C-alpha cells in the first residue's frame, strides 16, 4: 500500500492475529521485536528496500523533562485526567473527528464512522485503557488509547482538540504516560516508529532518554541518526 509517512514510497507489512487466549503474552513478545497493535492484529513494517521505520521507547524511570517540557506541564496543570475502560463514547468520537479533519483529512482514518472508531477502541484481546484529559471546565480536550505490556505502556493512538494547539497536548499525553508508567511498575513508554525523513516524527526524539531497536537489540538513541 502507499506509505503513510514518506512520499513516493510503498509500504509492506508483516502481521499476525492476536488470539484471545495467548494474545497478551504474544503481544508482549512481539512488542519487544518492534511490532505495533491495531485491533487484534500485531504488525511491523517489512519493506524490501527501506528500513526507515525505527521502533523507539522512552526509559520512563530515567526521564528528566527539558525546560520546554516543564513549561508544557505547567501550561496544562489545571487539566484533569481519568483512566477509562476501552469503551468508545460519542464525546470521544466527536473529538476524534475534529482532530482528523484538522490534521489528517487526506488519510484513511478521516473516513472512519462511529462503528470504525468503536472497533479501534474496543476490539482488543489484551489489557488496554484510554486516558481522557479534560480542561478546568470539564470539557474533553485529549484522549490516548494505550496498551499495558509486561514492561511498559504502548501508546496506540492519541488525538486532541486542534483548537487547543497552544497547550501542546500531543506532548502532554506522552509526558503523562511517562509519569504514569513507573507508578504501575513499568519501565518504558513505547512511542511507535521514529522516521528520520518524516518531520512529523521529529518530536519523539525530544523524550530522552530514548532507546531504539536495531540489529543488536534495544540501544540508546540520540535521535540524530538512524541506528545500526
Coordinates of C-alpha atoms in Angstrom, one line a residue:
X1 CA 0.0 0.0 0.0
X2 CA 1.0 3.7 -0.2
X3 CA 3.4 4.6 2.6
X4 CA 1.6 6.9 5.1
X5 CA 4.9 8.7 6.1
X6 CA 7.2 9.1 3.1
X7 CA 6.0 10.3 -0.4
X8 CA 6.5 8.2 -3.5
X9 CA 7.1 5.0 -1.4
X10 CA 5.1 1.9 -0.8
X11 CA 4.6 0.1 2.5
X12 CA 4.7 -3.6 3.1
X13 CA 3.7 -5.1 6.5
X14 CA 4.2 -8.4 8.2
X15 CA 1.4 -9.2 10.6
X16 CA -0.2 -11.9 12.8
X17 CA -3.5 -12.2 14.6
X18 CA -3.5 -12.0 18.4
X19 CA -5.7 -14.7 19.8
X20 CA -8.0 -14.1 22.8
X21 CA -6.1 -16.8 24.9
X22 CA -2.5 -16.1 24.1
X23 CA -2.8 -12.6 22.7
X24 CA -1.4 -10.8 25.7
X25 CA 1.8 -12.9 26.0
X26 CA 2.3 -12.9 22.3
X27 CA 1.8 -9.2 22.0
X28 CA 4.4 -8.6 24.7
X29 CA 7.0 -10.7 22.8
X30 CA 6.2 -9.0 19.5
X31 CA 6.4 -5.5 21.0
X32 CA 9.9 -6.3 22.1
X33 CA 10.6 -7.1 18.4
X34 CA 9.2 -3.8 17.2
X35 CA 5.6 -4.8 16.4
X36 CA 2.6 -2.5 17.0
X37 CA -1.0 -3.4 17.6
X38 CA -4.2 -2.4 15.7
X39 CA -7.4 -4.2 16.8
X40 CA -6.5 -7.8 17.2
X41 CA -3.5 -7.7 14.8
X42 CA 0.2 -7.1 15.6
X43 CA 2.2 -5.7 12.6
X44 CA 5.6 -4.4 11.7
X45 CA 6.9 -2.7 8.5
X46 CA 8.8 -5.1 6.4
X47 CA 9.7 -3.1 3.3
X48 CA 12.2 -4.7 0.9
X49 CA 14.1 -1.5 0.0
X50 CA 13.5 0.6 3.1
X51 CA 14.2 0.4 6.9
X52 CA 13.2 4.0 7.8
X53 CA 10.8 3.0 10.5
X54 CA 12.7 2.7 13.7
X55 CA 10.9 1.5 16.9
X56 CA 11.5 3.7 19.9
X57 CA 10.7 3.7 23.6
X58 CA 11.3 6.1 26.5
X59 CA 13.1 4.9 29.6
X60 CA 10.4 6.3 31.9
X61 CA 12.2 5.9 35.2
X62 CA 15.3 7.8 33.9
X63 CA 13.3 10.6 32.2
X64 CA 14.2 14.2 33.1
X65 CA 11.9 16.8 31.5
X66 CA 13.5 19.6 29.5
X67 CA 12.7 23.2 30.1
X68 CA 10.1 23.3 27.4
X69 CA 8.5 20.0 28.7
X70 CA 8.3 21.6 32.2
X71 CA 6.5 24.6 30.6
X72 CA 4.2 22.1 28.9
X73 CA 3.3 20.6 32.3
X74 CA 2.7 24.0 33.8
X75 CA 0.5 25.1 31.0
X76 CA -1.7 22.0 31.5
X77 CA -1.6 21.8 35.3
X78 CA -5.3 22.7 35.6
X79 CA -6.4 19.8 33.4
X80 CA -7.6 16.6 34.8
X81 CA -7.1 13.0 33.6
X82 CA -9.0 9.8 34.1
X83 CA -8.1 6.2 33.1
X84 CA -11.1 4.6 31.5
X85 CA -12.0 1.2 30.2
X86 CA -11.6 0.8 26.4
X87 CA -15.2 1.8 25.6
X88 CA -16.0 4.3 22.8
X89 CA -18.2 7.3 23.5
X90 CA -19.8 9.9 21.3
X91 CA -17.9 12.6 23.1
X92 CA -14.6 10.8 22.2
X93 CA -15.6 10.3 18.6
X94 CA -16.6 13.9 18.1
X95 CA -13.1 14.9 19.3
X96 CA -11.5 12.3 17.1
X97 CA -13.4 13.6 14.0
X98 CA -12.3 17.2 14.7
X99 CA -8.7 16.1 15.0
X100 CA -8.8 14.0 11.8
X101 CA -10.4 16.8 9.8
X102 CA -7.8 19.3 11.0
X103 CA -4.6 17.2 10.9
X104 CA -5.2 14.2 8.6
X105 CA -8.1 15.0 6.3
X106 CA -6.4 13.1 3.4
X107 CA -5.9 9.9 5.4
X108 CA -8.0 6.8 5.7
X109 CA -8.8 7.5 9.4
X110 CA -10.6 10.6 8.4
X111 CA -13.3 8.4 6.8
X112 CA -14.0 6.4 9.9
X113 CA -17.5 6.4 11.2
X114 CA -18.5 5.7 14.8
X115 CA -18.5 1.9 14.3
X116 CA -15.0 2.1 13.0
X117 CA -13.8 4.2 15.9
X118 CA -15.6 1.8 18.3
X119 CA -13.7 -1.1 16.8
X120 CA -10.4 0.7 17.1
X121 CA -11.0 1.3 20.8
X122 CA -12.8 -1.9 21.9
X123 CA -11.5 -4.6 19.6
X124 CA -8.5 -5.6 21.8
X125 CA -7.5 -9.0 23.1
X126 CA -5.1 -7.5 25.7
X127 CA -5.2 -5.1 28.6
X128 CA -6.0 -1.7 27.1
X129 CA -7.2 1.6 28.5
X130 CA -8.0 5.1 27.3
X131 CA -6.9 8.2 29.2
X132 CA -9.3 11.2 28.9
X133 CA -8.0 14.6 29.6
X134 CA -10.3 17.5 30.4
X135 CA -9.8 21.2 30.9
X136 CA -10.8 23.1 34.0
X137 CA -14.4 23.3 32.8
X138 CA -14.6 19.6 32.3
X139 CA -14.5 19.7 28.5
X140 CA -12.8 16.7 26.8
X141 CA -9.7 18.0 25.1
X142 CA -7.5 14.9 24.5
X143 CA -7.6 11.1 24.5
X144 CA -4.8 8.5 24.5
X145 CA -5.5 4.8 23.7
X146 CA -2.8 2.6 25.2
X147 CA -1.8 -1.0 25.8
X148 CA -0.3 -2.4 29.0
X149 CA 2.7 -4.6 28.3
X150 CA 4.8 -6.6 30.8
X151 CA 7.5 -3.9 30.8
X152 CA 5.8 -0.7 29.7
X153 CA 2.9 1.3 28.2
X154 CA 2.4 1.2 24.4
X155 CA 0.7 4.3 23.1
X156 CA -1.6 3.0 20.3
X157 CA -3.2 6.3 19.2
X158 CA -3.8 9.7 20.6
X159 CA -5.8 12.7 19.5
X160 CA -6.8 16.1 20.8
X161 CA -8.8 19.3 20.2
X162 CA -6.9 21.1 17.4
X163 CA -8.3 24.4 18.7
X164 CA -6.1 23.9 21.8
X165 CA -2.8 23.9 19.9
X166 CA -1.1 26.3 22.4
X167 CA -1.3 23.6 25.1
X168 CA 0.9 21.1 23.2
X169 CA -1.5 18.3 24.1
X170 CA 0.3 15.7 22.0
X171 CA 3.5 16.1 24.1
X172 CA 1.4 16.4 27.3
X173 CA -0.1 13.0 26.7
X174 CA 3.3 11.5 26.3
X175 CA 4.6 13.2 29.5
X176 CA 1.5 11.9 31.3
X177 CA 2.3 8.3 30.2
X178 CA 6.0 8.7 31.2
X179 CA 4.9 9.8 34.7
X180 CA 2.2 7.1 34.9
X181 CA 4.4 4.1 33.8
X182 CA 6.6 3.9 37.0
X183 CA 3.6 4.1 39.3
X184 CA 2.4 1.0 37.5
X185 CA 5.7 -0.8 38.0
X186 CA 6.7 -0.3 34.3
X187 CA 10.0 0.8 32.8
X188 CA 9.1 2.0 29.3
X189 CA 6.7 4.0 27.2
X190 CA 6.6 2.7 23.6
X191 CA 6.1 5.5 21.1
X192 CA 5.9 3.5 17.9
X193 CA 8.2 4.4 15.0
X194 CA 10.6 7.3 14.5
X195 CA 11.4 8.2 10.9
X196 CA 14.4 10.5 10.2
X197 CA 12.9 11.7 6.9
X198 CA 9.4 12.4 8.3
X199 CA 9.3 15.8 10.1
X200 CA 6.1 14.9 11.9
X201 CA 8.0 12.2 13.7
X202 CA 10.8 14.5 15.0
X203 CA 9.0 15.2 18.3
X204 CA 9.7 11.7 19.5
X205 CA 13.4 12.3 19.8
X206 CA 12.8 15.0 22.4
X207 CA 11.7 12.5 25.0
X208 CA 15.1 11.4 26.3
X209 CA 16.5 9.0 27.3
X210 CA 15.2 7.2 24.3
X211 CA 16.0 3.7 23.1
X212 CA 15.7 2.4 19.5
X213 CA 15.5 -1.1 18.2
X214 CA 18.2 -2.1 15.7
X215 CA 20.1 -5.3 14.7
X216 CA 21.7 -5.6 18.1
X217 CA 18.6 -5.1 20.1
X218 CA 17.4 -2.1 22.1
X219 CA 20.1 0.6 22.4
X220 CA 20.4 4.2 23.5
X221 CA 19.3 6.5 20.7
X222 CA 20.4 10.1 20.3
X223 CA 17.7 11.0 17.8
X224 CA 20.2 12.4 15.3
X225 CA 20.6 9.4 13.0
X226 CA 19.1 6.0 12.2
X227 CA 20.6 3.3 14.4
X228 CA 22.5 0.3 13.1

